[in-house]
């Protein structure tokens, strides 16, 4: 199993915090705003990499 990058860790934290606060996951755009990615495709790429890492 590969390790998550720092950005992927921030994305995972963002998702966990949003679910804890609202009971729902964040949108791709919301994740991008939190972690500093303006492109939704960049967020999707990071999410895909997270899935591959386990």
Short mmCIF file of N, CA and C in Angstrom, two decimals:
data_model
loop_
_atom_site.label_atom_id
_atom_site.label_comp_id
_atom_site.label_asym_id
_atom_site.label_seq_id
_atom_site.Cartn_x
_atom_site.Cartn_y
_atom_site.Cartn_z
N UNK A 1 0.84 -1.18 0.00
CA UNK A 1 0.00 0.00 0.00
C UNK A 1 0.89 1.25 0.00
N UNK A 2 0.62 2.16 -0.89
CA UNK A 2 1.37 3.42 -0.97
C UNK A 2 0.90 4.38 0.11
N UNK A 3 1.74 5.36 0.38
CA UNK A 3 1.38 6.40 1.35
C UNK A 3 0.69 7.56 0.64
N UNK A 4 -0.13 8.28 1.37
CA UNK A 4 -0.80 9.45 0.82
C UNK A 4 0.17 10.63 0.82
N UNK A 5 0.04 11.48 -0.17
CA UNK A 5 0.84 12.71 -0.21
C UNK A 5 0.26 13.69 0.81
N UNK A 6 1.00 14.75 1.07
CA UNK A 6 0.52 15.77 2.02
C UNK A 6 -0.80 16.37 1.53
N UNK A 7 -0.90 16.62 0.23
CA UNK A 7 -2.14 17.20 -0.31
C UNK A 7 -3.30 16.21 -0.16
N UNK A 8 -3.05 14.94 -0.42
CA UNK A 8 -4.10 13.93 -0.28
C UNK A 8 -4.53 13.82 1.18
N UNK A 9 -3.59 13.95 2.11
CA UNK A 9 -3.93 13.96 3.54
C UNK A 9 -4.83 15.15 3.87
N UNK A 10 -4.51 16.33 3.30
CA UNK A 10 -5.35 17.52 3.54
C UNK A 10 -6.74 17.32 2.98
N UNK A 11 -6.84 16.69 1.82
CA UNK A 11 -8.15 16.43 1.22
C UNK A 11 -8.94 15.49 2.12
N UNK A 12 -8.32 14.44 2.61
CA UNK A 12 -9.00 13.49 3.48
C UNK A 12 -9.47 14.17 4.76
N UNK A 13 -8.64 15.04 5.32
CA UNK A 13 -9.02 15.79 6.52
C UNK A 13 -10.21 16.69 6.22
N UNK A 14 -10.18 17.36 5.08
CA UNK A 14 -11.29 18.22 4.66
C UNK A 14 -12.59 17.43 4.59
N UNK A 15 -12.53 16.26 3.99
CA UNK A 15 -13.73 15.43 3.84
C UNK A 15 -14.25 14.99 5.21
N UNK A 16 -13.34 14.52 6.06
CA UNK A 16 -13.75 14.08 7.40
C UNK A 16 -14.37 15.22 8.21
N UNK A 17 -13.75 16.40 8.16
CA UNK A 17 -14.27 17.53 8.92
C UNK A 17 -15.64 17.96 8.43
N UNK A 18 -15.81 17.99 7.12
CA UNK A 18 -17.10 18.39 6.55
C UNK A 18 -18.21 17.41 6.94
N UNK A 19 -17.89 16.13 6.90
CA UNK A 19 -18.88 15.12 7.29
C UNK A 19 -19.22 15.27 8.78
N UNK A 20 -18.21 15.52 9.61
CA UNK A 20 -18.44 15.69 11.04
C UNK A 20 -19.30 16.92 11.33
N UNK A 21 -19.10 17.99 10.56
CA UNK A 21 -19.82 19.24 10.78
C UNK A 21 -21.24 19.22 10.23
N UNK A 22 -21.42 18.64 9.05
CA UNK A 22 -22.71 18.77 8.37
C UNK A 22 -23.42 17.44 8.11
N UNK A 23 -22.70 16.34 8.26
CA UNK A 23 -23.27 15.05 7.96
C UNK A 23 -23.21 14.70 6.47
N UNK A 24 -22.64 15.59 5.68
CA UNK A 24 -22.50 15.38 4.24
C UNK A 24 -21.08 15.66 3.81
N UNK A 25 -20.66 14.99 2.76
CA UNK A 25 -19.33 15.23 2.22
C UNK A 25 -19.28 16.53 1.43
N UNK A 26 -18.09 17.10 1.28
CA UNK A 26 -17.95 18.34 0.52
C UNK A 26 -18.01 18.07 -0.99
N UNK A 27 -18.33 19.10 -1.74
CA UNK A 27 -18.27 18.99 -3.20
C UNK A 27 -16.81 19.05 -3.65
N UNK A 28 -16.58 18.70 -4.88
CA UNK A 28 -15.23 18.79 -5.45
C UNK A 28 -14.73 20.23 -5.36
N UNK A 29 -15.58 21.19 -5.67
CA UNK A 29 -15.19 22.61 -5.60
C UNK A 29 -14.84 23.02 -4.17
N UNK A 30 -15.64 22.57 -3.21
CA UNK A 30 -15.37 22.91 -1.81
C UNK A 30 -14.02 22.33 -1.36
N UNK A 31 -13.74 21.11 -1.76
CA UNK A 31 -12.44 20.51 -1.43
C UNK A 31 -11.32 21.35 -2.03
N UNK A 32 -11.47 21.73 -3.29
CA UNK A 32 -10.46 22.54 -3.95
C UNK A 32 -10.21 23.85 -3.24
N UNK A 33 -11.27 24.50 -2.80
CA UNK A 33 -11.12 25.77 -2.09
C UNK A 33 -10.34 25.59 -0.79
N UNK A 34 -10.62 24.51 -0.08
CA UNK A 34 -9.96 24.28 1.20
C UNK A 34 -8.47 23.96 1.02
N UNK A 35 -8.14 23.16 0.02
CA UNK A 35 -6.75 22.72 -0.13
C UNK A 35 -5.96 23.55 -1.13
N UNK A 36 -6.58 24.55 -1.74
CA UNK A 36 -5.86 25.45 -2.62
C UNK A 36 -5.71 24.98 -4.06
N UNK A 37 -6.68 24.20 -4.54
CA UNK A 37 -6.67 23.78 -5.94
C UNK A 37 -7.84 24.45 -6.65
N UNK A 38 -7.55 25.17 -7.73
CA UNK A 38 -8.62 25.88 -8.43
C UNK A 38 -9.30 25.02 -9.48
N UNK A 39 -8.64 23.96 -9.91
CA UNK A 39 -9.19 23.10 -10.95
C UNK A 39 -9.87 21.88 -10.34
N UNK A 40 -11.12 21.65 -10.73
CA UNK A 40 -11.82 20.47 -10.23
C UNK A 40 -11.17 19.19 -10.74
N UNK A 41 -10.56 19.25 -11.91
CA UNK A 41 -9.88 18.05 -12.42
C UNK A 41 -8.65 17.72 -11.57
N UNK A 42 -8.00 18.73 -11.02
CA UNK A 42 -6.87 18.50 -10.12
C UNK A 42 -7.33 17.82 -8.84
N UNK A 43 -8.47 18.25 -8.32
CA UNK A 43 -9.03 17.62 -7.13
C UNK A 43 -9.38 16.16 -7.44
N UNK A 44 -10.02 15.93 -8.57
CA UNK A 44 -10.39 14.57 -8.97
C UNK A 44 -9.14 13.69 -9.11
N UNK A 45 -8.09 14.25 -9.68
CA UNK A 45 -6.83 13.51 -9.83
C UNK A 45 -6.28 13.10 -8.46
N UNK A 46 -6.30 14.03 -7.50
CA UNK A 46 -5.82 13.73 -6.16
C UNK A 46 -6.69 12.68 -5.48
N UNK A 47 -8.00 12.75 -5.69
CA UNK A 47 -8.91 11.76 -5.11
C UNK A 47 -8.64 10.38 -5.71
N UNK A 48 -8.42 10.33 -7.00
CA UNK A 48 -8.11 9.04 -7.65
C UNK A 48 -6.81 8.47 -7.10
N UNK A 49 -5.83 9.33 -6.90
CA UNK A 49 -4.56 8.88 -6.32
C UNK A 49 -4.72 8.37 -4.90
N UNK A 50 -5.63 8.99 -4.16
CA UNK A 50 -5.91 8.55 -2.79
C UNK A 50 -6.53 7.16 -2.79
N UNK A 51 -7.43 6.93 -3.73
CA UNK A 51 -8.06 5.61 -3.83
C UNK A 51 -7.02 4.54 -4.16
N UNK A 52 -6.08 4.87 -5.03
CA UNK A 52 -5.04 3.92 -5.41
C UNK A 52 -4.11 3.62 -4.24
N UNK A 53 -3.90 4.61 -3.38
CA UNK A 53 -3.01 4.43 -2.23
C UNK A 53 -3.66 3.65 -1.11
N UNK A 54 -4.97 3.52 -1.18
CA UNK A 54 -5.67 2.73 -0.17
C UNK A 54 -6.40 3.60 0.76
#
